[in-house]
Short mmCIF file of C-alpha atoms in Angstrom, two decimals:
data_model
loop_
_atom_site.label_atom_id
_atom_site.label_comp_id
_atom_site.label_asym_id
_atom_site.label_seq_id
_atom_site.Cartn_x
_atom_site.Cartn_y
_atom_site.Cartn_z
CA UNK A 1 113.06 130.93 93.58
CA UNK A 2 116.24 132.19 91.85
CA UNK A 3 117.77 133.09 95.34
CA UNK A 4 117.24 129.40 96.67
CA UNK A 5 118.71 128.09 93.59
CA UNK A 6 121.76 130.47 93.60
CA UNK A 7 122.38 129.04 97.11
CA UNK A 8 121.93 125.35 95.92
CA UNK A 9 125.07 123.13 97.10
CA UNK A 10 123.73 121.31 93.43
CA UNK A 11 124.39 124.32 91.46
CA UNK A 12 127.99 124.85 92.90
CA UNK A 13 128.98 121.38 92.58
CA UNK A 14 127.97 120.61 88.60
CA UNK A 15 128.05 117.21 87.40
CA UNK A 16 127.27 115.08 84.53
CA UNK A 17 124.30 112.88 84.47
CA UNK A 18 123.52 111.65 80.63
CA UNK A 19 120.36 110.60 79.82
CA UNK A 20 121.75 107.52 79.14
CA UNK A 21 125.55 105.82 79.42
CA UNK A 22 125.96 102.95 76.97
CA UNK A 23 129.95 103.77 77.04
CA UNK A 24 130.06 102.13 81.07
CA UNK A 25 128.15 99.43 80.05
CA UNK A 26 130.25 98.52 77.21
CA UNK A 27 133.00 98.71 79.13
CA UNK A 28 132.12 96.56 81.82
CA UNK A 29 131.54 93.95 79.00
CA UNK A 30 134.69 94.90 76.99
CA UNK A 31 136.22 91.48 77.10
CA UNK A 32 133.17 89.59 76.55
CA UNK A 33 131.85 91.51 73.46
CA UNK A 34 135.21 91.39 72.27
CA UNK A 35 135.44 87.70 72.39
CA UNK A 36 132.07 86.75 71.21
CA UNK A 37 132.73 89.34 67.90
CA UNK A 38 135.97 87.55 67.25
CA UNK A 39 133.74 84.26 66.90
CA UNK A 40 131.17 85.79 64.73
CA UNK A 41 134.06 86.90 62.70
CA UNK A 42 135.53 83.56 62.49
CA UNK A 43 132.42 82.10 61.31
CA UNK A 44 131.11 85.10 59.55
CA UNK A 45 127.29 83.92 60.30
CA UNK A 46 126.27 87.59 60.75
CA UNK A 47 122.97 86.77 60.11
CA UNK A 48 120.99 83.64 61.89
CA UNK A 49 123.27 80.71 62.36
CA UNK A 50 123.85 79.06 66.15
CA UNK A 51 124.07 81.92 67.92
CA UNK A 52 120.73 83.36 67.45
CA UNK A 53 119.04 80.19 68.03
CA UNK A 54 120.46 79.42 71.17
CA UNK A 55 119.80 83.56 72.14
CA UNK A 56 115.82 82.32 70.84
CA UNK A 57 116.02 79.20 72.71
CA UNK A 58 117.14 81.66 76.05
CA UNK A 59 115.10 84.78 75.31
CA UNK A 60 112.00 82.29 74.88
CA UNK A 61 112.99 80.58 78.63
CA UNK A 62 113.27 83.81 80.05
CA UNK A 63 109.80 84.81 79.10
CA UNK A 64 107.94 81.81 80.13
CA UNK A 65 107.23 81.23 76.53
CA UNK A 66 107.69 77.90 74.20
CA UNK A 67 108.83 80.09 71.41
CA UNK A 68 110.87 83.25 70.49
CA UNK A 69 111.87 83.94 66.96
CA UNK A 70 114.84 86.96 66.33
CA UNK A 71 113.60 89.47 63.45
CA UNK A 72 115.65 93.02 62.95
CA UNK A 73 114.38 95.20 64.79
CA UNK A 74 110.61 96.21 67.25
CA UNK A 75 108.90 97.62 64.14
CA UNK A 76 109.93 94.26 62.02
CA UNK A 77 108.27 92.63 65.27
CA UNK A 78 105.22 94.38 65.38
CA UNK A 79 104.52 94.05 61.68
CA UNK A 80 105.66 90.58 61.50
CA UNK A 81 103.13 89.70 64.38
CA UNK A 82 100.31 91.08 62.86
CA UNK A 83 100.91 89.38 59.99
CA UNK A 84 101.14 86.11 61.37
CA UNK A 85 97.50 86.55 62.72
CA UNK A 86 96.12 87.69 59.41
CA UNK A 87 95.63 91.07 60.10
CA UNK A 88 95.50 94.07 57.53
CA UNK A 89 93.41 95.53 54.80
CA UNK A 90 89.90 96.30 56.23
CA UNK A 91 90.87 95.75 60.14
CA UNK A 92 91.29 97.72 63.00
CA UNK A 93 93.69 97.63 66.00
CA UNK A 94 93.46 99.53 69.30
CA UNK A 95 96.46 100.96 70.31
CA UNK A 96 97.04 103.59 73.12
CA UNK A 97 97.12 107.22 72.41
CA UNK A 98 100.67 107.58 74.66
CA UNK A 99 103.26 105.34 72.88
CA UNK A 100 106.38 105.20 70.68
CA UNK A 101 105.12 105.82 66.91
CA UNK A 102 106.25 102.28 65.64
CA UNK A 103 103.43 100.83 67.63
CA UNK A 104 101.02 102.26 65.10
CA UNK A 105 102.67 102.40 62.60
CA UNK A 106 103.21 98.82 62.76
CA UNK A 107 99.15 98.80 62.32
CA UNK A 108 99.44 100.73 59.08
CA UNK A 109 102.46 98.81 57.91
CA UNK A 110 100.30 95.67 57.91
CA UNK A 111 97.04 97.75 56.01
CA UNK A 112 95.27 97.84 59.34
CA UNK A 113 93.94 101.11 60.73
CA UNK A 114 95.04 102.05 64.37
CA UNK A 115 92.30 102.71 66.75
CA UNK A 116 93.59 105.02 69.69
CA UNK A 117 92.83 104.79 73.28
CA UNK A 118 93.21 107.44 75.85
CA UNK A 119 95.55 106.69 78.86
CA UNK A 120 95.27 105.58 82.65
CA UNK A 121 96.22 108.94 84.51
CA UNK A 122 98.15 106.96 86.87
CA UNK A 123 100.63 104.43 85.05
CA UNK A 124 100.52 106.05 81.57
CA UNK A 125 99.60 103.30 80.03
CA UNK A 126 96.33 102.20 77.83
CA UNK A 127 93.00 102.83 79.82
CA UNK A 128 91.79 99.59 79.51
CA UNK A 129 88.25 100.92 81.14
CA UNK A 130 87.85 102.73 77.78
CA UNK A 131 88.94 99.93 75.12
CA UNK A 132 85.00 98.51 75.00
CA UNK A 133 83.71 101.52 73.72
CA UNK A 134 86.53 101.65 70.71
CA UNK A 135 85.84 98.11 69.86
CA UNK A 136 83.83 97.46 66.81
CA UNK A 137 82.55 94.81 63.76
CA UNK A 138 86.30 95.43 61.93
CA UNK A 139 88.39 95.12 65.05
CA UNK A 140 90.77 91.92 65.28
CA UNK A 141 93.63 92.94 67.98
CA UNK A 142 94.38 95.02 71.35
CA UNK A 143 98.30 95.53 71.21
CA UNK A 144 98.31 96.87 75.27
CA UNK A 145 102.18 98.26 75.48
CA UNK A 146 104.42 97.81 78.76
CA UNK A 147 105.18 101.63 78.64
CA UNK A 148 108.50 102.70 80.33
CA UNK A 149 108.45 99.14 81.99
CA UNK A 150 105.74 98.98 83.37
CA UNK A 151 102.73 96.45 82.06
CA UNK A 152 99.70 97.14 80.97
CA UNK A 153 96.70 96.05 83.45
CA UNK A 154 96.29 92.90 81.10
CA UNK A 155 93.27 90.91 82.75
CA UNK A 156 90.70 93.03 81.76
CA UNK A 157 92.62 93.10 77.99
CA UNK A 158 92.13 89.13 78.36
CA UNK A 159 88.51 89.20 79.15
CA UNK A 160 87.33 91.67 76.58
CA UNK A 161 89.35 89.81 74.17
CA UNK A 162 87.95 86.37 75.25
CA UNK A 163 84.43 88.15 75.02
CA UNK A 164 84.91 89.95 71.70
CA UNK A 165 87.21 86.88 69.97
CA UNK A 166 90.29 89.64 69.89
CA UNK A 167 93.88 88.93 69.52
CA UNK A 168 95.95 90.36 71.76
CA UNK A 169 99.21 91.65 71.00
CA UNK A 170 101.85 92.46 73.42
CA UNK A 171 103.93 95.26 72.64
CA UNK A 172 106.97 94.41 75.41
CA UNK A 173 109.44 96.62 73.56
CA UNK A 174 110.17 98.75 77.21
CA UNK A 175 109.50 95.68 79.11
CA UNK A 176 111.84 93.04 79.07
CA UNK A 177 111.47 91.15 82.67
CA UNK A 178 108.80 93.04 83.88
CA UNK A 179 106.05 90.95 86.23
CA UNK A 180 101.98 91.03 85.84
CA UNK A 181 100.55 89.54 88.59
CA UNK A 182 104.01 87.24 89.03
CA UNK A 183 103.72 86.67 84.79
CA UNK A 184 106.32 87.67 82.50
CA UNK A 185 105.53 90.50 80.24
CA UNK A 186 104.84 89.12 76.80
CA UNK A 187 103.58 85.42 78.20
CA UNK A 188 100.21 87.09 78.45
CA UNK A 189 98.64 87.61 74.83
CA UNK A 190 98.76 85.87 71.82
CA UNK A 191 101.86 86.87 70.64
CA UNK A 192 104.59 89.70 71.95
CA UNK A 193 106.47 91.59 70.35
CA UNK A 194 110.34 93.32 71.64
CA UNK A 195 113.09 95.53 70.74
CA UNK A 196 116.60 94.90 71.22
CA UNK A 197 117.10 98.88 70.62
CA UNK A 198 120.93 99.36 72.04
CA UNK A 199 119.00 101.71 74.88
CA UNK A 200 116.38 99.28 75.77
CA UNK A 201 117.14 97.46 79.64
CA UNK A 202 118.06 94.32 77.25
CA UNK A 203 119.90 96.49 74.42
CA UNK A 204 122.29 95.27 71.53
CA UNK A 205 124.89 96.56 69.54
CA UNK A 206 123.36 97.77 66.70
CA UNK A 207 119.35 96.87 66.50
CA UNK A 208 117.18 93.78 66.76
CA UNK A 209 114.32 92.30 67.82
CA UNK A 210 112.15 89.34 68.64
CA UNK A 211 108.55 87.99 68.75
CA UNK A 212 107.46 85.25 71.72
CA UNK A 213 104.70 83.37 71.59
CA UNK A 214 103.31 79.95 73.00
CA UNK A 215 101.23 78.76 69.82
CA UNK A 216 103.91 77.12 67.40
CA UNK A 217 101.81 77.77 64.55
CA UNK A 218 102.31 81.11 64.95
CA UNK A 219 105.78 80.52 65.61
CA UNK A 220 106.32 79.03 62.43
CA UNK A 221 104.48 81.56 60.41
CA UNK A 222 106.94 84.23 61.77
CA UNK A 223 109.95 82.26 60.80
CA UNK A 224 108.41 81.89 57.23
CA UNK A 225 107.47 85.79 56.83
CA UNK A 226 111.53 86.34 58.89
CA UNK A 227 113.15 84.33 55.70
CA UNK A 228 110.96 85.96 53.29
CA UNK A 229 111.86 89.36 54.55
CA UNK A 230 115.14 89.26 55.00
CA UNK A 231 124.50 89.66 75.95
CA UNK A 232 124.72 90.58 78.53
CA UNK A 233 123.27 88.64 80.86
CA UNK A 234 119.91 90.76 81.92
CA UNK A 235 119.54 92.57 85.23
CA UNK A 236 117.14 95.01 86.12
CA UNK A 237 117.40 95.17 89.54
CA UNK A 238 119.58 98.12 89.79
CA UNK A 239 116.79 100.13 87.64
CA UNK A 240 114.38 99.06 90.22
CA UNK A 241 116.79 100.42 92.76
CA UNK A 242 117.09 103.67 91.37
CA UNK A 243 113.63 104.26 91.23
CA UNK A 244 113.51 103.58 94.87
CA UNK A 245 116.25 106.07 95.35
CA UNK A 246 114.25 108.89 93.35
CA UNK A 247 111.13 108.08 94.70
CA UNK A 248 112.12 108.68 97.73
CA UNK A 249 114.70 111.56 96.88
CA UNK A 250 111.61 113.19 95.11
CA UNK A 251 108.38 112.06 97.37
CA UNK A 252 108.33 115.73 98.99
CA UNK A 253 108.84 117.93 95.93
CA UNK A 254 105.67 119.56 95.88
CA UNK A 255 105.03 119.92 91.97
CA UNK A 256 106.34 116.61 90.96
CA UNK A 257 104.63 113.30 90.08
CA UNK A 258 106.67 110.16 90.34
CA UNK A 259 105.82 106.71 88.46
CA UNK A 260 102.40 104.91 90.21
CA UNK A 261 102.94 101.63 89.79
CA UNK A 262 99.91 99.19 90.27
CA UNK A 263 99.96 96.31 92.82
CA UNK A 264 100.97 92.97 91.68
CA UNK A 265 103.38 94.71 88.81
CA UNK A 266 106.71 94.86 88.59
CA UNK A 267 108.04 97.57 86.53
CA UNK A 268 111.30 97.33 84.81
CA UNK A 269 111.78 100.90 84.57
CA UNK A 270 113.14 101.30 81.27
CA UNK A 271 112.05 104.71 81.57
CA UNK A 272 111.64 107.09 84.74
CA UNK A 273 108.92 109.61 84.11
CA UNK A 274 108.07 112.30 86.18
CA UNK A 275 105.17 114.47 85.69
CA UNK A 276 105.66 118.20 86.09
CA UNK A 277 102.70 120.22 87.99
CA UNK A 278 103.52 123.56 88.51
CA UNK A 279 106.49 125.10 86.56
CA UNK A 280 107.06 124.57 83.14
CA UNK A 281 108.58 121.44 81.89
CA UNK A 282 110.57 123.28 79.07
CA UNK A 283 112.36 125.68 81.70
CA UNK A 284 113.23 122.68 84.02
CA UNK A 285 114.35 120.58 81.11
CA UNK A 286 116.67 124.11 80.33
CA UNK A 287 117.82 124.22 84.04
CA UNK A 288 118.84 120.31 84.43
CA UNK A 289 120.57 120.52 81.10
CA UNK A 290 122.79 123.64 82.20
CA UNK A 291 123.30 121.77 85.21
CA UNK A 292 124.77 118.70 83.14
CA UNK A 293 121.46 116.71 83.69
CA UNK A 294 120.49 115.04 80.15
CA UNK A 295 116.26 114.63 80.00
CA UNK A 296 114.41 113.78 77.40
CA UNK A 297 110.54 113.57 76.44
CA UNK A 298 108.29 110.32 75.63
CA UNK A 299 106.33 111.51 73.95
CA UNK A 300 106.21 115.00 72.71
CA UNK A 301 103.26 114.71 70.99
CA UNK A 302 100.07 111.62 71.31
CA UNK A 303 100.25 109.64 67.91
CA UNK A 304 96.48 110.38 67.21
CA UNK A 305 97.87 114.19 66.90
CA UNK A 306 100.82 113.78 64.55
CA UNK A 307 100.73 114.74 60.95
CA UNK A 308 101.24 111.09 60.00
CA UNK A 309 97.85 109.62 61.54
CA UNK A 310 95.67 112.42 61.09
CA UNK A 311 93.76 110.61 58.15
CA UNK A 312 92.51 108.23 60.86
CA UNK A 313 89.44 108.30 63.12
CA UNK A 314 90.27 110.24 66.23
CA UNK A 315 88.82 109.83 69.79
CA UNK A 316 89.31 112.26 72.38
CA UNK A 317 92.07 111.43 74.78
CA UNK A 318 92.57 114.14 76.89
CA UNK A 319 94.80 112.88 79.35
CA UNK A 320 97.46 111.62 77.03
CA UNK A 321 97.44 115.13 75.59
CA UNK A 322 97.50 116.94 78.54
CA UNK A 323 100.57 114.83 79.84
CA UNK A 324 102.20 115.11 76.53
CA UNK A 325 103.09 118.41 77.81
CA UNK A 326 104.09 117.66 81.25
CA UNK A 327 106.14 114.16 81.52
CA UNK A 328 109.72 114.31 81.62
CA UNK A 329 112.06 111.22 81.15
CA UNK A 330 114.97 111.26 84.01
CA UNK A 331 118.58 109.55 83.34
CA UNK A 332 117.99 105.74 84.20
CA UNK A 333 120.60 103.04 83.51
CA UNK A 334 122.43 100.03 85.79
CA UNK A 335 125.37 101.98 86.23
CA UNK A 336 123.81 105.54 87.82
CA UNK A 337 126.28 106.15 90.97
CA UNK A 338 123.84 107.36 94.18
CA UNK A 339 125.20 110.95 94.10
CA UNK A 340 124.15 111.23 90.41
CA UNK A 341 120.58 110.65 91.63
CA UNK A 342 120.71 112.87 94.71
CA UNK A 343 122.60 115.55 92.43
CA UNK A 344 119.25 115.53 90.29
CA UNK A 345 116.69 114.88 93.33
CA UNK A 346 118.58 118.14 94.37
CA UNK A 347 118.24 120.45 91.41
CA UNK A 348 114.72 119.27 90.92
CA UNK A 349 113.82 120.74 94.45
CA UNK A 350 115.73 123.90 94.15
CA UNK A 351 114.02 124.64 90.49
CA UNK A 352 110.26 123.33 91.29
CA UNK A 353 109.71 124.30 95.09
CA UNK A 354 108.11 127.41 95.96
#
């Protein structure tokens, strides 16, 4: 293997892919953020005020939703939607195993215990063939998350909560734009919550967040509970065409897993995740990052397994722990250039082919 990869036209020509370039986005946008800070500073309505309403009244349109309500950041949404439905001290909520830590800790924010789900080997995200056997008297909510971009299989989520008399809460923090069977992630449930984390495919300057739902009840519960507490246009389509691009760069790397994405979804790909078969992950990870190639890991370790939830009842999930130690996050933003992605495709094959 070392001879192939000494020979690699990859390894002679090294270039920089980061993980993640917010400094070409910015740029493209110079003017515009520019402008729309010099109003903000002319009005100095740095918090609320016209401009978030009419981002609401927009962000709500977008998701086929009657309402959207701005809150600081995805945790603040999480915690602020469970607390519009009532839920806390004495309840549970099943969450998946594989997910970003604020989604249960959102749950214990609230006084709720988090009930964890193992994963769907496939798409990463909640198993949803194992959430009746984790439902029980105490349980109020499913919060299914759009991991990486991709939603959650929702329908059966929908009928077990129409059977049980469960909330659902959708946790669309990775998902802005994604499609469910031609749906908008986060019209689906209840309630849904999202990030405006400056690295999410919808990303500010600084942090934010916002919850969209279609009762207004709800809607006006979370503006009570916002007051009490304290763009660029969107475009996803050139994710969707990088993923193309490393799909088929990487569909004959023997060793790698690309994203499986179910029919009638449309991913978002805030995240490209690869799963790594035969080589270790943490010498690959080495290699691409001596190469110039930034990766990084979602998630190290399955929340059930972290210090901070190990007071809580814990269900075997297997899979999420077993790809806790294989799934690697690729670079993915708009502005990749084509020979960024082949440059990677490339080093991938030299490292992980036999």
């Amino acid at each position: 293997m070392a001879k192939q990869i000494e020979e690699s036209p990859y390894r002679q020509s090294r270039m920089s892919v980061p993980f993640l370039d917010l400094k070409s986005q910015h740029r493209s946008l110079r003017e515009d953020l520019w402008r729309v800070w010099d109003e903000v500073l002319g009005s100095a309505g740095f918090i609320g005020g016209s401009p978030v309403e009419q981002f609401e009244k927009a962000f709500a349109a977008f998701c086929e939703t009657k309402h959207a309500v701005g809150v600081g950041n995805g945790t603040d949404a999480l915690l602020l939607a469970l607390k519009a439905l009532g839920i806390g001290r004495g309840d549970e909520v099943i969450v998946p195993a594989n997910s970003f830590v604020a989604t249960a800790a959102g749950v214990v924010h609230a006084g709720a215990t988090p009930v964890f789900v193992d994963i769907d080997p496939r798409t990463y995200n909640i198993d949803v063939n194992q959430i009746e056997n984790h439902i029980s008297p105490q349980t109020k909510a499913i919060i299914p998350v759009h991991l990486y971009g991709q939603p959650a299989d929702m329908n059966p989520v929908l009928e077990l909560a129409r059977l049980y008399g469960l909330r659902v809460i959708e946790d669309a923090a990775q998902a802005h734009g994604a499609l469910y069977h031609g749906r908008r992630a986060g019209s689906m449930g209840d309630i849904a919550c999202f990030s405006f984390y400056p690295g999410k495919n919808l990303g500010a300057c600084g942090d934010g967040g916002a919850v969209v739902t279609n009762d207004p009840d709800l809607a006006q519960s979370l503006r009570r509970l916002r007051e009490h507490g304290g763009i660029r246009k969107y475009e996803h389509e050139m994710r969707r065409r990088h993923a193309e691009s490393y799909r088929e760069l990487l569909s004959d790397i023997t060793g790698i897993v690309t994203p499986f994405v179910l029919s009638e979804v449309a991913s978002v790909y805030h995240l490209y995740v690869i799963r790594v078969e035969t080589c270790s992950r943490a010498h690959l990870q080495d290699y691409l990052k001596d190469q110039g190639v930034q990766t990084l890991i979602h998630y190290p370790t399955p929340i059930h397994r972290t210090r901070a939830f190990a007071e809580f009842r814990t269900h075997d999930c297997p899979i999420a722990e077993e790809y806790a130690e294989r799934i690697l996050s690729l670079p993915m933003y708009p502005e990749l250039e084509r020979s960024q992605l082949e440059y990677v495709a490339g080093l991938l094959s030299d490292f992980v082919q036999p």
